[in-house]
mmCIF file of C-alpha atoms in Angstrom:
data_model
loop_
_atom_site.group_PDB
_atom_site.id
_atom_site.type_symbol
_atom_site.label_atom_id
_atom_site.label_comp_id
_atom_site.label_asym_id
_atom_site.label_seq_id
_atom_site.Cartn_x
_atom_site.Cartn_y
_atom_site.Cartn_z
ATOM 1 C CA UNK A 9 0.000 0.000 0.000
ATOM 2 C CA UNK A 10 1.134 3.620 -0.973
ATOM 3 C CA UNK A 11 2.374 5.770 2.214
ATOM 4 C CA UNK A 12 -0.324 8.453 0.690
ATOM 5 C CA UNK A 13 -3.287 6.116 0.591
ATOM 6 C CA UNK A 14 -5.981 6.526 3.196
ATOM 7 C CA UNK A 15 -6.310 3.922 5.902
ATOM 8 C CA UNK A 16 -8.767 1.370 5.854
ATOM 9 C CA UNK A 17 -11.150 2.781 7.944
ATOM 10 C CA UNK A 18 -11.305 5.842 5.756
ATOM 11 C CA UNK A 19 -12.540 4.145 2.222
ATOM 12 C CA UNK A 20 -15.828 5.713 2.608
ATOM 13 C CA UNK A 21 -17.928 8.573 4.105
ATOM 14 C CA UNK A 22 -21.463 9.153 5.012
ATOM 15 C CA UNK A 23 -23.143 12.108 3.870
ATOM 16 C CA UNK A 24 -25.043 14.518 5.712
ATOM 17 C CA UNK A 25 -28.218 13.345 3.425
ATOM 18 C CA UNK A 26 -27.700 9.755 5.120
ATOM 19 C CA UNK A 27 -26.344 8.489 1.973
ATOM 20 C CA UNK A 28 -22.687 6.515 1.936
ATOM 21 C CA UNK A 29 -20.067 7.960 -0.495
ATOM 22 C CA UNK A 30 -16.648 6.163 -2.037
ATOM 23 C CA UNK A 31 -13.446 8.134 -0.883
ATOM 24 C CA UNK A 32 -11.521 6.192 -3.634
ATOM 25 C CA UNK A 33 -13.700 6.726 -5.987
ATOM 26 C CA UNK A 34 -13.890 10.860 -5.271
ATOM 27 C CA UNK A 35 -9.919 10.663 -4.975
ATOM 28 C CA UNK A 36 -9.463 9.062 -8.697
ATOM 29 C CA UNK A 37 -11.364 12.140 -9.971
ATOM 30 C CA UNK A 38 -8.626 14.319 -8.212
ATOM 31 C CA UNK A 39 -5.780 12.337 -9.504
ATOM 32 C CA UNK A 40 -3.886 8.995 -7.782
ATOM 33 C CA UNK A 41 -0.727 9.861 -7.782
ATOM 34 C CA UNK A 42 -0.965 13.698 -6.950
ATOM 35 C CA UNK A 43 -0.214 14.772 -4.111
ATOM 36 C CA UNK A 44 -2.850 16.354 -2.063
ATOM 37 C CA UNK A 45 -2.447 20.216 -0.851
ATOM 38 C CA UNK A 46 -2.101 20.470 2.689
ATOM 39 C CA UNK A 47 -5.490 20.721 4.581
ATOM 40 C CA UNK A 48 -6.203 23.824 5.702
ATOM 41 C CA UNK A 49 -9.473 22.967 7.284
ATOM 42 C CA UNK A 50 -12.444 21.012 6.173
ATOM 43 C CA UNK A 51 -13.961 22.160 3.649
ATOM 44 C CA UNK A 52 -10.264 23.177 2.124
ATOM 45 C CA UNK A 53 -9.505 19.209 0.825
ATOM 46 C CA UNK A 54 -10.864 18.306 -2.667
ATOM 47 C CA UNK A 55 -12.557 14.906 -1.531
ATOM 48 C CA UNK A 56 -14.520 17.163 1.232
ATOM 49 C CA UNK A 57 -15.402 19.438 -0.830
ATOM 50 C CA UNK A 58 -16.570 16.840 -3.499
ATOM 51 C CA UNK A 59 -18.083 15.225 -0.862
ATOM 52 C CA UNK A 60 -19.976 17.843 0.099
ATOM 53 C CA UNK A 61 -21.435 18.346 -3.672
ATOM 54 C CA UNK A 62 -22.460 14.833 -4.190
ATOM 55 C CA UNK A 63 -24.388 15.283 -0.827
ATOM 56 C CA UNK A 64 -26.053 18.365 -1.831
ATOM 57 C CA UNK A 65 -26.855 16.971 -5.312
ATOM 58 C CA UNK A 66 -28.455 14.067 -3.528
ATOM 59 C CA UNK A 67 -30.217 16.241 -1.114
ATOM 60 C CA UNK A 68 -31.799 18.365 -3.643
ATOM 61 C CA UNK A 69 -32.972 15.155 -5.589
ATOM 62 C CA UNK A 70 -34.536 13.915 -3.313
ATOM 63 C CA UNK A 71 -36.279 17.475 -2.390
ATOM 64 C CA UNK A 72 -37.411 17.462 -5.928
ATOM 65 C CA UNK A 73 -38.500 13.628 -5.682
ATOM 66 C CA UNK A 74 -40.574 14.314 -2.672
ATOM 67 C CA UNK A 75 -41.897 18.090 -3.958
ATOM 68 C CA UNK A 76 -42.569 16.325 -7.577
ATOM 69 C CA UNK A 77 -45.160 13.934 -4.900
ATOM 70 C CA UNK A 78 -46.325 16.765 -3.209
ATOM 71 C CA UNK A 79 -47.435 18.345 -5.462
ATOM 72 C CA UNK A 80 -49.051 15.567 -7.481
ATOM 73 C CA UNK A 81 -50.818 14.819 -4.115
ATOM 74 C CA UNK A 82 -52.092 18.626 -4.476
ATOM 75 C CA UNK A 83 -53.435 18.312 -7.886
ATOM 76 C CA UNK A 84 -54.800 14.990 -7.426
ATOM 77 C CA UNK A 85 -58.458 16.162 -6.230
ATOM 78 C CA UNK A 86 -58.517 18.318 -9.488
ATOM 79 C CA UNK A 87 -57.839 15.610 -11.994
ATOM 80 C CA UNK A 88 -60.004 13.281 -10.064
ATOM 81 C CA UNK A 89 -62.865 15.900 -10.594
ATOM 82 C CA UNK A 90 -62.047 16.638 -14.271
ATOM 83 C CA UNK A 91 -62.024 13.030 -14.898
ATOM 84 C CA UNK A 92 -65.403 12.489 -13.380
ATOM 85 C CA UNK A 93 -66.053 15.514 -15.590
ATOM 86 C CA UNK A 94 -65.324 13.833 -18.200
ATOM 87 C CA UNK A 95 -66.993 11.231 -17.932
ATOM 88 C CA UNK A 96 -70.296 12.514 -17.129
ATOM 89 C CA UNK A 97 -70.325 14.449 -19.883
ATOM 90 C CA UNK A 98 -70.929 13.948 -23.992
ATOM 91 C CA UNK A 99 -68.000 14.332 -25.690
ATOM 92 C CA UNK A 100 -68.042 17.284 -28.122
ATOM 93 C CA UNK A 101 -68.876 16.686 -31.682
ATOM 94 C CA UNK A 102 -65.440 17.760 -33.129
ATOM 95 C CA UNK A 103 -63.964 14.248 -30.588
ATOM 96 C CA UNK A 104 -62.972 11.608 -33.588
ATOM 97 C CA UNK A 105 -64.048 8.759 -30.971
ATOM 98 C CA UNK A 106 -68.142 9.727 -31.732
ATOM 99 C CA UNK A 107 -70.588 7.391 -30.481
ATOM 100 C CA UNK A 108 -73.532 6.513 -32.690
ATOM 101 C CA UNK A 109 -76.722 8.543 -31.711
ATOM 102 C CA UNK A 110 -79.517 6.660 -29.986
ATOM 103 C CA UNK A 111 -82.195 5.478 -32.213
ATOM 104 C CA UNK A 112 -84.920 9.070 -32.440
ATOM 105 C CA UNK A 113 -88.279 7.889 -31.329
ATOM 106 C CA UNK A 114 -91.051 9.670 -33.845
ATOM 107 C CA UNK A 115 -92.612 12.229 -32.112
ATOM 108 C CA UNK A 116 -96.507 13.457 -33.340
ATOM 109 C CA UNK A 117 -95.336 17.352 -34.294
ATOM 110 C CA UNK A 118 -97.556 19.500 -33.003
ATOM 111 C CA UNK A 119 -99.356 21.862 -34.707
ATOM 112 C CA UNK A 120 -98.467 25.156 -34.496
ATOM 113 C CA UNK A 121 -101.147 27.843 -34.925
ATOM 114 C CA UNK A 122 -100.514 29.951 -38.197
ATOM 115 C CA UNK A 123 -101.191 33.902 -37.505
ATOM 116 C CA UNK A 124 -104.182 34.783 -39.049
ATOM 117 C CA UNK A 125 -103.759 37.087 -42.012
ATOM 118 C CA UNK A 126 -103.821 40.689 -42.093
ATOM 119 C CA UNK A 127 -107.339 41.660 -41.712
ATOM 120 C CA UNK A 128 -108.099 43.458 -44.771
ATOM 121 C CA UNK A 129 -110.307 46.612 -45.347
ATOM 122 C CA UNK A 130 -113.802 46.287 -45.524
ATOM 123 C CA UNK A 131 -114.906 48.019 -48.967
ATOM 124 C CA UNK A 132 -117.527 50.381 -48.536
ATOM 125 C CA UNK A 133 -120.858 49.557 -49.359
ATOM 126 C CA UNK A 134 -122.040 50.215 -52.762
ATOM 127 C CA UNK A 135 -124.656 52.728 -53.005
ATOM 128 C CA UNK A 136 -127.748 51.954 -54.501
ATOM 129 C CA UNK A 137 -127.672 52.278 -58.246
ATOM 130 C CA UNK A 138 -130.108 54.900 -59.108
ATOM 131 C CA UNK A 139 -132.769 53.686 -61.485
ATOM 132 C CA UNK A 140 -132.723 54.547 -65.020
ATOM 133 C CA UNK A 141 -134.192 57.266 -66.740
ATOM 134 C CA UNK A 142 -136.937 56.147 -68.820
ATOM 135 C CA UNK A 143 -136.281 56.574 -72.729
ATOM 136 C CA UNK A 144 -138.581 59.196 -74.017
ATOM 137 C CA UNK A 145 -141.186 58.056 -76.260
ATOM 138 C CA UNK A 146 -144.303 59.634 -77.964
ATOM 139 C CA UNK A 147 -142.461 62.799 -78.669
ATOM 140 C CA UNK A 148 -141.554 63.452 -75.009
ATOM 141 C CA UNK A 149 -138.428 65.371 -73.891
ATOM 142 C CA UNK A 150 -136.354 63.737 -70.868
ATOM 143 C CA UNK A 151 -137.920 65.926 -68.091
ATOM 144 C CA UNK A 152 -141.705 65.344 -69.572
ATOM 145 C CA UNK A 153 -140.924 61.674 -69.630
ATOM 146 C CA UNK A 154 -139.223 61.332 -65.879
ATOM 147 C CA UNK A 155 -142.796 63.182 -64.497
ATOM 148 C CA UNK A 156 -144.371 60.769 -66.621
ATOM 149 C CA UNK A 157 -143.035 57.971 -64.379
ATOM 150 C CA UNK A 158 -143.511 59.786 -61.406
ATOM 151 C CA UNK A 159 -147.200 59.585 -62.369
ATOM 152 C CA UNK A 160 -146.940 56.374 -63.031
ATOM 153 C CA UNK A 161 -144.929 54.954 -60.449
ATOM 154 C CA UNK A 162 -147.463 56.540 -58.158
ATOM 155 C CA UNK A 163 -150.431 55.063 -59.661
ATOM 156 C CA UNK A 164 -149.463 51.468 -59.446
ATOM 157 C CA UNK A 165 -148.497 51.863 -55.267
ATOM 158 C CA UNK A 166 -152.080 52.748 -55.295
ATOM 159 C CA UNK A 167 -153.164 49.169 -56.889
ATOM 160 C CA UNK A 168 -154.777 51.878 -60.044
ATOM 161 C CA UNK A 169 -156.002 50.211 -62.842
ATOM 162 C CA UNK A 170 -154.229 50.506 -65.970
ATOM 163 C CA UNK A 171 -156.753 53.136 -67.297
ATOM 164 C CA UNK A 172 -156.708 55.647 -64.606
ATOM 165 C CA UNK A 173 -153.229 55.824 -65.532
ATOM 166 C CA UNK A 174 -153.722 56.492 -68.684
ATOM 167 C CA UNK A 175 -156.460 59.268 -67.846
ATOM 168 C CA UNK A 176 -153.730 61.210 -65.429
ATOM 169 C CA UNK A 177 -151.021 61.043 -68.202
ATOM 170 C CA UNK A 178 -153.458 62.939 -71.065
ATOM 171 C CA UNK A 179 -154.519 64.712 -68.058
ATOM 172 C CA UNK A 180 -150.936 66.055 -67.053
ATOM 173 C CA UNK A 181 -150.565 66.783 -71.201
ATOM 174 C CA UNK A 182 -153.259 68.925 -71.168
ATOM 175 C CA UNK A 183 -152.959 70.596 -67.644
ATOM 176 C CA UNK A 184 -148.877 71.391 -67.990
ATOM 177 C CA UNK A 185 -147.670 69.485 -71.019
ATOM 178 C CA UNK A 186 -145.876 66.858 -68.420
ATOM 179 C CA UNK A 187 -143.767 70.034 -66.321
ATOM 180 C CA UNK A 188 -143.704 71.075 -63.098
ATOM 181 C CA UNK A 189 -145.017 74.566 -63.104
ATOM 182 C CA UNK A 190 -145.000 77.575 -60.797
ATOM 183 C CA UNK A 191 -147.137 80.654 -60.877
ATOM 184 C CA UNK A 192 -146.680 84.223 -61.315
ATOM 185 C CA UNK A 193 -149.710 84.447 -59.173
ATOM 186 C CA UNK A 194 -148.141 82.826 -56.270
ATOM 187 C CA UNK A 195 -144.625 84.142 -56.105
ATOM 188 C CA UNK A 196 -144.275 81.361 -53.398
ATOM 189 C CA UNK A 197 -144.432 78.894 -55.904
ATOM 190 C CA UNK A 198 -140.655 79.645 -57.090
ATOM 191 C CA UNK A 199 -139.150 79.015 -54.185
ATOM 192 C CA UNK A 200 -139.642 75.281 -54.844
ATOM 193 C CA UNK A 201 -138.382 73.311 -57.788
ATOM 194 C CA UNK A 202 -139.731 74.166 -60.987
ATOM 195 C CA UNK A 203 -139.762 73.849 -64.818
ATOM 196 C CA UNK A 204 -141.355 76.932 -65.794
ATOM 197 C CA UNK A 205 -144.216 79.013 -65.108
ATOM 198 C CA UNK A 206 -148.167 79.717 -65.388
ATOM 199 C CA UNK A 207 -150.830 82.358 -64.957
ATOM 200 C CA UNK A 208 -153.615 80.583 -64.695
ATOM 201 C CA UNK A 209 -154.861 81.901 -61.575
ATOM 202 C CA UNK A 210 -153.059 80.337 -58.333
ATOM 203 C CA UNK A 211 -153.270 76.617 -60.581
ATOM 204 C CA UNK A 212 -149.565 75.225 -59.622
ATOM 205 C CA UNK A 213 -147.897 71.429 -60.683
ATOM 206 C CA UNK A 214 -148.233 69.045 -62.772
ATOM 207 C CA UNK A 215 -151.751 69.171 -62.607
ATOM 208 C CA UNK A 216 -152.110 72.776 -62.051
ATOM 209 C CA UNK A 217 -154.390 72.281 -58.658
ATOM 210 C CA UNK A 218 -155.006 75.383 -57.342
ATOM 211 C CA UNK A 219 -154.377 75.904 -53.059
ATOM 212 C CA UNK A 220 -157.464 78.356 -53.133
ATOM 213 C CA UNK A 221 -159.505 75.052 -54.234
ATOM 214 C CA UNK A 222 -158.326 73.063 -51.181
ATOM 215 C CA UNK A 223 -155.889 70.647 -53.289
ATOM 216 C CA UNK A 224 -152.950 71.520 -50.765
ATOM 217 C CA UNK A 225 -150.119 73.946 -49.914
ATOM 218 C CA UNK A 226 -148.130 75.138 -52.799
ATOM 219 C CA UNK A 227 -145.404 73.303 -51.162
ATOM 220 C CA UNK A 228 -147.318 70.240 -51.509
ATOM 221 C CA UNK A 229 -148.551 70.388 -54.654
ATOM 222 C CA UNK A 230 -144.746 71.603 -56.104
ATOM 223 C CA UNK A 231 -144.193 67.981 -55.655
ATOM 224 C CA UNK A 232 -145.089 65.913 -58.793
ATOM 225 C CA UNK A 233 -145.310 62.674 -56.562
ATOM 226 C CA UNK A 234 -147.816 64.364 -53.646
ATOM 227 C CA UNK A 235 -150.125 66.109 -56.968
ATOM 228 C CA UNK A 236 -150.326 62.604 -58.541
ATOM 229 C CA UNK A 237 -151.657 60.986 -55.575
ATOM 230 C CA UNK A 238 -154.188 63.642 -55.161
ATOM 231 C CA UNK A 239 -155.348 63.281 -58.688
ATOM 232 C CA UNK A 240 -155.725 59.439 -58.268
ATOM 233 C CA UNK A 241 -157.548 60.146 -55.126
ATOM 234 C CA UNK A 242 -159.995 62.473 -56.484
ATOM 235 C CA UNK A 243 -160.579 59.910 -59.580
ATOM 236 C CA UNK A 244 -161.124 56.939 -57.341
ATOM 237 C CA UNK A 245 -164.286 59.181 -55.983
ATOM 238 C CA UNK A 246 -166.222 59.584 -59.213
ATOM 239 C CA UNK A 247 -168.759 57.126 -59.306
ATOM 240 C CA UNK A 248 -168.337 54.676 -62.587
ATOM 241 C CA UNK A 249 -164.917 56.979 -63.664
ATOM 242 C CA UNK A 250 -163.719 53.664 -65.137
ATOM 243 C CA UNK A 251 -166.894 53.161 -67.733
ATOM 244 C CA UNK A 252 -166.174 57.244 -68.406
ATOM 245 C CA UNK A 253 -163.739 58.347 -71.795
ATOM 246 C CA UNK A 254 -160.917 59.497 -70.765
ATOM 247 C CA UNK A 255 -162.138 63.212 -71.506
ATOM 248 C CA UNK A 256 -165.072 62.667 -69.279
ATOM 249 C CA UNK A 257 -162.990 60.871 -66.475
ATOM 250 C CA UNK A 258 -160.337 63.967 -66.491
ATOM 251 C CA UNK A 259 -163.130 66.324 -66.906
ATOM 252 C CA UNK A 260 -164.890 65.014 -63.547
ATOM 253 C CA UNK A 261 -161.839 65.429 -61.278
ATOM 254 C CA UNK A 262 -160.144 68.491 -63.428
ATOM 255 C CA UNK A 263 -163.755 70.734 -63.680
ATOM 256 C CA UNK A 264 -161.916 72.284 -66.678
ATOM 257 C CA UNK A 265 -163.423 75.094 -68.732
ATOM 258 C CA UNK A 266 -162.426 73.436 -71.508
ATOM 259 C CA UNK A 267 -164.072 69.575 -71.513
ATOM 260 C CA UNK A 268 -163.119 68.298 -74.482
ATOM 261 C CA UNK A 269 -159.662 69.049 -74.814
ATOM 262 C CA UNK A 270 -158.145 65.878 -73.204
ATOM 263 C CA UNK A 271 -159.351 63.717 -75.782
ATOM 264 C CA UNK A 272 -156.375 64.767 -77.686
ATOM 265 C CA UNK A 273 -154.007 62.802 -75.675
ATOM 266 C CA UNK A 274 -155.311 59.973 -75.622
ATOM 267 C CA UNK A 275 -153.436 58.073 -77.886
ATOM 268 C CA UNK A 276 -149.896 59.467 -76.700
ATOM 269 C CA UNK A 277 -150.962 59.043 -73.205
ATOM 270 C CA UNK A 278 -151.303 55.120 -74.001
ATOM 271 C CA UNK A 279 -148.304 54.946 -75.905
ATOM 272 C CA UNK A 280 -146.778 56.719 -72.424
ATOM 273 C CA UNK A 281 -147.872 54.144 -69.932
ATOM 274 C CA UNK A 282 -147.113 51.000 -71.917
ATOM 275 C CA UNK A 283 -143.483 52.298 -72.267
ATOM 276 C CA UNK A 284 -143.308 52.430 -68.483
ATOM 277 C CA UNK A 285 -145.307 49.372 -67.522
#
């Protein structure tokens, strides 16, 4: 054995960390055959000093073995939660590991209520069409021929027979020539509507009735429909009127001075009332 070599006893040391360490084996890494410096105290000497490394190198290994354990024993709660996570969950649909779907069970839809459509506008109601004007015939002008039908109209709503209607149209010829006329006599007279104007005493209308005689008002009788229905009331009251001519029937309700002259009209008069039968 070398003088230099250690003794026996001193082949190895125990590290502070518990741990045994090789002095032969730290003393090759210094060199066999050098000679070591003189000690100058204990941490001076190469094999303390790389003693003392390989004892803190240990020591912190094992501070980072046991830490490393900590601190999985730390986090193990959390990954025990996520992985119940997991596992409760459905994995997303982008996960390449998809399950296939459970089988859909039909379902009756149900029916959903459409909105009712936009209400639209009611349209006004049409007004009544007014009735024609009757085409004139027998040489009548429009106006002669609309009184015409006024007399007529009037005659049938009081169930009169087809000759009395024929009496008041030759009548009306005679009387005004089928217009409503006022009277210079009765200034009155032309505040209502009128077609012209008479002097035949206070004789107004259609018929030229006279107020003085008890036929009406001259408001009345500026109507052509209210002087019809007087006329055909008057007629109804002759006894026999319909077995009368028609100058004899006019003559009994008219007390004209001139009798015969409704005789003339006749034949237009009939013409008259079949056009607006």
């Amino acid at each position: 054995m070398h003088p230099d070599d250690p003794s026996p006893q001193n082949q190895t040391e125990t590290c502070v960390c518990g741990l045994t360490t090789d002095r032969a084996s730290a003393e090759r890494r210094i060199g066999r055959h050098r000679t070591a410096p003189p000690r100058r105290g204990p941490l001076r000497s190469t094999p303390a000093r790389v003693a003392l490394a390989a004892g803190v190198t240990c020591c912190l290994g094992l501070i980072g073995f046991v830490g490393a354990q900590d601190t999985g024993q730390r986090h193990e709660p959390v990954r025990e939660v996520l992985a119940d996570r997991a596992a409760a969950e459905q994995p997303a649909s982008r996960d390449f590991t998809r399950t296939t779907p459970p089988v859909a069970v039909p379902v009756t839809p149900i029916p959903v209520a459409t909105p009712s459509p936009t209400p639209t506008k009611k349209k006004a109601p049409k007004k009544p069409a007014k009735p024609k004007r009757p085409r004139p015939v027998a040489g009548l002008d429009q106006l002669q021929m609309d009184n015409a039908k006024v007399i007529v109209d009037v005659g049938r709503a009081m169930q009169m027979p087809r000759r009395a209607l024929v009496v008041a149209i030759a009548t009306a010829m005679q009387e005004s020539n089928l217009y409503n006329l006022a009277s210079d006599v009765l200034p009155e007279s032309y505040d209502y509507p009128h077609q012209g104007s008479g002097s035949d005493h206070d004789s107004v209308g259609l018929f030229q009735q006279r107020p003085s005689s008890g036929w009406g008002t001259v408001a009345d009788l500026m109507r052509p429909a209210y002087t019809a229905r007087a006329f055909f009331t008057a007629l109804n009251e002759v006894p026999g009127w319909a077995d009368l001519s028609v100058t004899q029937a006019a003559q009994a309700v008219q007390v004209s001075a001139f009798p015969d002259a409704y005789a003339q009209h006749e034949e237009r008069a009939t013409t008259v009332v079949a056009a607006l039968v």
